[in-house]
Short mmCIF file of C-alpha atoms and ligand atoms in Angstrom, two decimals:
data_model
loop_
_atom_site.label_atom_id
_atom_site.label_comp_id
_atom_site.label_asym_id
_atom_site.label_seq_id
_atom_site.Cartn_x
_atom_site.Cartn_y
_atom_site.Cartn_z
CA MET A 1 -3.11 14.93 15.99
CA GLU A 2 -4.55 16.26 12.72
CA ILE A 3 -2.72 14.71 9.76
CA ASP A 4 -1.97 16.86 6.71
CA TRP A 5 -2.13 14.10 4.10
CA VAL A 6 -1.43 16.53 1.26
CA GLU A 7 1.87 17.52 2.89
CA LEU A 8 2.75 13.91 3.70
CA THR A 9 1.98 12.78 0.15
CA ALA A 10 4.14 15.59 -1.24
CA ALA A 11 7.03 14.39 0.95
CA ALA A 12 6.55 10.81 -0.32
CA LYS A 13 6.55 12.01 -3.94
CA ALA A 14 9.69 14.09 -3.37
CA ALA A 15 11.41 11.03 -1.90
CA MET A 16 10.23 8.90 -4.82
CA ALA A 17 12.04 11.28 -7.18
CA LYS A 18 15.30 10.32 -5.40
CA ALA A 19 14.81 6.55 -5.71
CA TYR A 20 17.46 4.37 -7.35
CA ALA A 21 15.42 1.77 -9.22
CA PRO A 22 17.20 1.03 -12.51
CA TYR A 23 16.28 -2.67 -12.46
CA SER A 24 12.57 -2.73 -11.61
CA LYS A 25 12.02 0.79 -12.95
CA PHE A 26 9.53 1.03 -10.08
CA PRO A 27 10.58 3.97 -7.91
CA VAL A 28 8.91 4.19 -4.51
CA GLY A 29 8.92 7.03 -2.00
CA ALA A 30 7.76 6.81 1.60
CA ALA A 31 7.16 9.54 4.16
CA ALA A 32 6.00 9.68 7.74
CA PHE A 33 5.16 12.12 10.51
CA THR A 34 6.72 11.05 13.78
CA THR A 35 5.20 11.39 17.22
CA ASP A 36 7.79 14.04 18.08
CA GLY A 37 6.79 16.21 15.14
CA ARG A 38 9.34 15.39 12.48
CA THR A 39 8.74 14.54 8.84
CA ILE A 40 10.96 11.74 7.57
CA SER A 41 11.16 10.02 4.22
CA GLY A 42 12.89 7.30 2.27
CA ALA A 43 13.16 5.80 -1.20
CA ASN A 44 14.01 2.38 -2.61
CA VAL A 45 17.65 1.74 -3.48
CA GLU A 46 18.16 -1.29 -5.72
CA ASN A 47 21.25 -3.39 -6.33
CA ALA A 48 22.71 -5.32 -9.26
CA SER A 49 22.34 -8.33 -6.96
CA TYR A 50 18.58 -7.98 -7.19
CA GLY A 51 17.71 -9.49 -3.81
CA LEU A 52 19.88 -6.96 -1.99
CA GLY A 53 17.77 -3.94 -2.90
CA LEU A 54 16.49 -1.78 -0.07
CA CYS A 55 12.82 -0.86 0.03
CA ALA A 56 11.59 2.66 0.66
CA GLU A 57 10.30 1.63 4.09
CA CYS A 58 13.78 0.40 5.15
CA SER A 59 15.23 3.70 4.05
CA LEU A 60 12.56 5.58 6.02
CA VAL A 61 13.18 3.61 9.22
CA SER A 62 16.90 4.29 8.87
CA GLU A 63 16.12 8.01 8.74
CA LEU A 64 13.81 7.68 11.76
CA PHE A 65 16.82 6.75 13.89
CA ARG A 66 19.39 8.83 12.06
CA THR A 67 17.44 12.02 12.74
CA GLY A 68 16.23 11.27 16.26
CA CYS A 69 13.90 8.54 17.37
CA GLY A 70 10.20 8.62 18.23
CA LYS A 71 7.46 6.50 16.69
CA LEU A 72 5.63 6.64 13.38
CA ALA A 73 2.28 8.45 13.66
CA ALA A 74 1.23 8.62 10.00
CA PHE A 75 2.66 7.09 6.84
CA ALA A 76 2.25 7.53 3.10
CA CYS A 77 3.89 5.80 0.16
CA ALA A 78 3.97 6.93 -3.47
CA ASP A 79 4.67 4.97 -6.65
CA GLY A 80 6.34 6.30 -9.78
CA ASN A 81 3.16 8.07 -10.85
CA GLY A 82 2.81 9.69 -7.46
CA GLU A 83 -0.15 7.46 -6.65
CA PRO A 84 -0.63 5.98 -3.16
CA LEU A 85 0.90 2.55 -2.65
CA LEU A 86 0.05 0.17 0.17
CA PRO A 87 3.26 -1.36 1.55
CA ARG A 88 3.59 -5.11 1.00
CA GLY A 89 3.57 -7.56 3.90
CA ARG A 90 7.28 -7.44 4.72
CA CYS A 91 7.24 -3.66 4.79
CA ARG A 92 4.16 -3.60 7.02
CA GLU A 93 6.14 -5.68 9.54
CA ILE A 94 9.04 -3.23 9.30
CA LEU A 95 6.72 -0.28 9.93
CA TYR A 96 4.83 -2.05 12.74
CA GLU A 97 7.95 -2.33 14.88
CA HIS A 98 8.22 1.48 14.98
CA SER A 99 4.55 2.44 14.87
CA ALA A 100 2.73 4.46 17.49
CA GLU A 101 -0.51 2.94 18.72
CA GLY A 102 -3.10 3.47 15.97
CA MET A 103 -0.60 4.65 13.37
CA LEU A 104 -2.41 5.77 10.22
CA LEU A 105 -1.50 4.77 6.66
CA GLN A 106 -2.67 6.15 3.39
CA THR A 107 -3.80 3.23 1.23
CA THR A 108 -5.44 2.82 -2.16
CA ALA A 109 -8.66 2.30 -0.20
CA GLY A 110 -8.37 5.33 2.06
CA ILE A 111 -6.83 5.90 5.48
CA LYS A 112 -6.37 2.79 7.61
CA THR A 113 -4.63 1.92 10.86
CA ILE A 114 -1.57 -0.32 11.09
CA GLN A 115 -3.71 -2.84 12.99
CA GLU A 116 -6.16 -2.97 10.06
CA VAL A 117 -3.47 -3.67 7.45
CA LEU A 118 -1.45 -6.00 9.69
CA PRO A 119 -3.76 -7.88 12.05
CA GLU A 120 -2.15 -10.21 14.59
CA ALA A 121 1.28 -8.70 13.95
CA PHE A 122 4.41 -10.18 15.46
CA GLY A 123 6.20 -7.57 17.54
CA PRO A 124 8.88 -7.07 20.22
CA GLU A 125 6.44 -8.10 22.97
CA ASP A 126 6.12 -11.55 21.41
CA LEU A 127 9.79 -12.26 21.98
CA SER A 128 9.38 -12.15 25.78
CA ARG A 129 6.43 -14.52 25.98
N1 THU B 201 9.10 -1.46 -3.13
C1 THU B 201 9.25 -0.67 -2.04
O1 THU B 201 10.29 -0.01 -1.87
N2 THU B 201 8.24 -0.61 -1.16
C2 THU B 201 7.03 -1.24 -1.30
O2 THU B 201 6.16 -1.12 -0.43
C3 THU B 201 6.77 -2.06 -2.49
C4 THU B 201 7.93 -2.29 -3.38
C5 THU B 201 10.20 -1.50 -4.11
C6 THU B 201 11.12 -2.69 -4.02
C7 THU B 201 11.69 -2.73 -5.43
O3 THU B 201 12.82 -1.85 -5.49
C8 THU B 201 10.59 -2.15 -6.30
O4 THU B 201 9.69 -1.51 -5.41
C9 THU B 201 9.85 -3.18 -7.13
O5 THU B 201 9.37 -4.22 -6.32
#
C-alpha cells in the first residue's frame, strides 16, 4: 500500500483546526488511513477539569469504530503549526491496540513503524497468557 503522506498530513492539519484546546492552547490533529481504505481523523478536546481532556488519538480511535472498523495502516499527527508530532507514550499504546502489522507513523525523524516507536508493547494477546 503506497501511502500519500501529503494527503494524510493535510487531513491531520484539517482536524487540528477543529481542536478544542483553550487550556493548553496546544491544538493537535491526528489522521489515519485504515486497512479498508478509509481516512479518519480526530482532534484533542480539553476539559475545565484538566485531567479529563481527550487526546487527538482517542478521538481518532472513536471515529475508527464510529465509521466502520478495520485497522490503522498509516498515521500522522499535526501540532498547532501544522508540524508533525510524535504521539506520546500513552497515545502510542492507544494506537497499537488498533494497528495493522507494520503500521507506519510520520514522526519528527521520518517514517517509522509502530514497533519502532513502541517496542515490547502490551497488547490484547498478553491478556490471554
Ligand atoms: N495531545 C494530544 O492530543 N496528542 C498527543 O500526542 C500529544 C498531546 C494533547 C493533549 C492536550 O490537550 C494537549 O495536547 C497538550 O498536552
